[in-house]
PDB file of C-alpha atoms in Angstrom:
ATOM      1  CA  UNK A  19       0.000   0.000   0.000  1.00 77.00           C
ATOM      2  CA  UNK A  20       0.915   3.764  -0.661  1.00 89.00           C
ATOM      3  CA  UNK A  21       0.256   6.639   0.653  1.00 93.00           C
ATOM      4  CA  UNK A  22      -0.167   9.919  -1.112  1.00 93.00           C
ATOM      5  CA  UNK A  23      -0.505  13.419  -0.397  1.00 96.00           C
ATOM      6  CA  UNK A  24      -4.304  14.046  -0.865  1.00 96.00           C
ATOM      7  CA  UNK A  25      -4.023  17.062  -3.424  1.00 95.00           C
ATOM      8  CA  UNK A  26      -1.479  14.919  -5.949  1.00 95.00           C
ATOM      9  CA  UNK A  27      -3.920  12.239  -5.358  1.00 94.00           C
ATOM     10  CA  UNK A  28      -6.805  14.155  -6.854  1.00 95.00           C
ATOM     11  CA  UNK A  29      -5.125  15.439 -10.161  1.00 95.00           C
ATOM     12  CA  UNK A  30      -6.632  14.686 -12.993  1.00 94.00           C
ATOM     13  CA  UNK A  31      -9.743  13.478 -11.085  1.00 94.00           C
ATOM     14  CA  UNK A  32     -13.272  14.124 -10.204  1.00 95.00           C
ATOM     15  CA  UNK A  33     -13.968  15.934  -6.909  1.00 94.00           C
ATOM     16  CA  UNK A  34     -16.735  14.191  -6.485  1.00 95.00           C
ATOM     17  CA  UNK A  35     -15.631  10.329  -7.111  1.00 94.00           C
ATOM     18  CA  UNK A  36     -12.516  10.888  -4.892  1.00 94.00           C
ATOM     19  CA  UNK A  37     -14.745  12.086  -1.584  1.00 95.00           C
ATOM     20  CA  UNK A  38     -16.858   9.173  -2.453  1.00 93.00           C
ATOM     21  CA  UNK A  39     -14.022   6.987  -2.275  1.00 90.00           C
ATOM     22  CA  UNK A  40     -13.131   7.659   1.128  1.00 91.00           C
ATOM     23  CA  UNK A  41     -16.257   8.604   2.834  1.00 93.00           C
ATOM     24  CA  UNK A  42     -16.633  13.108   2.627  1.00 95.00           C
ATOM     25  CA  UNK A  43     -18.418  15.097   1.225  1.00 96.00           C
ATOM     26  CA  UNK A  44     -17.411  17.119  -2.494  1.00 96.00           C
ATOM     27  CA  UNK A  45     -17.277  20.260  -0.041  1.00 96.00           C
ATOM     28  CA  UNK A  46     -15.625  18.761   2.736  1.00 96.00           C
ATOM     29  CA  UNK A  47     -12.567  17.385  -0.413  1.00 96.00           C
ATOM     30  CA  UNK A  48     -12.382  20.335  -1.456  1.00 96.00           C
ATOM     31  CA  UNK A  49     -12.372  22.297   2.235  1.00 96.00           C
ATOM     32  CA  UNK A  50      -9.408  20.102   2.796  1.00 95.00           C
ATOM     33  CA  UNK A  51      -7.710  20.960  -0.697  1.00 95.00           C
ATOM     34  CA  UNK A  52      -7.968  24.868   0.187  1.00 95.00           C
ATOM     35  CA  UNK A  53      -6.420  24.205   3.785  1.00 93.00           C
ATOM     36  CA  UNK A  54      -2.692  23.454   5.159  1.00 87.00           C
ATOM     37  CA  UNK A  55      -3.406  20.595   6.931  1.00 91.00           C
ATOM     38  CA  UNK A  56      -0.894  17.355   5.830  1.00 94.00           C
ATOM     39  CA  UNK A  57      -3.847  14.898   4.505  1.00 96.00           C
ATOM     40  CA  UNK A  58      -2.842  11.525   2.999  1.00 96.00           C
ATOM     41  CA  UNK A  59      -4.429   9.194   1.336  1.00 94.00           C
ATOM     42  CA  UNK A  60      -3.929   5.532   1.220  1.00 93.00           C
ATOM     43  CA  UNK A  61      -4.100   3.621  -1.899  1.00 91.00           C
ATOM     44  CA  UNK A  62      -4.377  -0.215  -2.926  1.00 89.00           C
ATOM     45  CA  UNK A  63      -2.268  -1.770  -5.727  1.00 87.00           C
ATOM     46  CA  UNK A  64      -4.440  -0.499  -8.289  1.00 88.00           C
ATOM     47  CA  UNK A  65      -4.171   3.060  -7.382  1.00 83.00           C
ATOM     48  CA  UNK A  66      -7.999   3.374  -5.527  1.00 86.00           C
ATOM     49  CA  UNK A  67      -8.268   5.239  -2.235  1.00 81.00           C
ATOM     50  CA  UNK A  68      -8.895   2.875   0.503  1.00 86.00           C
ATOM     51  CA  UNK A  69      -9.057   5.755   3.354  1.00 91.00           C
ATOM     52  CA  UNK A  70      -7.401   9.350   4.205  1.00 92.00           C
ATOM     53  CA  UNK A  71      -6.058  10.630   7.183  1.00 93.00           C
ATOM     54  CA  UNK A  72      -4.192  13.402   8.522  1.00 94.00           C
ATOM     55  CA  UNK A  73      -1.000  13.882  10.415  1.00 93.00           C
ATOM     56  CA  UNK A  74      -1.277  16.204  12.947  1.00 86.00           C
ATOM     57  CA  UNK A  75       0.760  17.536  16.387  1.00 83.00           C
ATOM     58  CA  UNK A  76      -1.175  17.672  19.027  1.00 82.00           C
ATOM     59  CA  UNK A  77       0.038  19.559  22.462  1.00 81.00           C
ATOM     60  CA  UNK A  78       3.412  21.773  23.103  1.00 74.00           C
ATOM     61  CA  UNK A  79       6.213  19.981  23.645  1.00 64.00           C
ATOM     62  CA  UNK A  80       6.468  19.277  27.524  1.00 48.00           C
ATOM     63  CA  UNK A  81      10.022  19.913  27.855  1.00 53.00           C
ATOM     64  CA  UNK A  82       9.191  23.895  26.844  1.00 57.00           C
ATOM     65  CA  UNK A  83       5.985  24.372  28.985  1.00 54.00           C
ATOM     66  CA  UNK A  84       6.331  26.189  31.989  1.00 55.00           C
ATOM     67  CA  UNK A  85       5.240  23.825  35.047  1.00 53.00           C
ATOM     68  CA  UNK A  86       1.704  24.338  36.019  1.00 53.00           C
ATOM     69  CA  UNK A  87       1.158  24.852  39.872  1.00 53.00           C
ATOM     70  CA  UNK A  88      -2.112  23.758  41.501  1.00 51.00           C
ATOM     71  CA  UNK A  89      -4.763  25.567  43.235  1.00 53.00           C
ATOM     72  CA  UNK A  90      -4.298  25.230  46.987  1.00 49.00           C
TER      73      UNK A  90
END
């Protein structure tokens, strides 16, 4: 299996059949295409979508947050 950035992924095709393919709407695919966000899709040997997903940071790194002190 590959995975592909979503906007190479939907060159040369249909809006439409692509968000079909893994389960958005046309508006949603093409929400995603305007944004920044690092979207993937996941393809079979044959080059269909099996599913997308995104890879996203979540939190601050905990080394460079300031320790929080507790109400007493």
């Amino acid at each position: 299996m590959n995975q592909i950035p979503l906007r190479k992924y939907v060159k040369g095709k249909r809006q439409g059949a692509v968000a079909r393919m893994i389960g958005v709407s046309q508006g949603a695919l093409s929400q995603m295409l305007k944004s920044e966000r690092r979207i993937y899709v996941r393809v079979d040997g044959s080059g269909s979508a099996i599913e997308a997903f995104e890879i996203k940071t979540l939190g601050k790194n905990v080394a460079d947050q300031e320790p929080t002190q507790q109400p007493t």
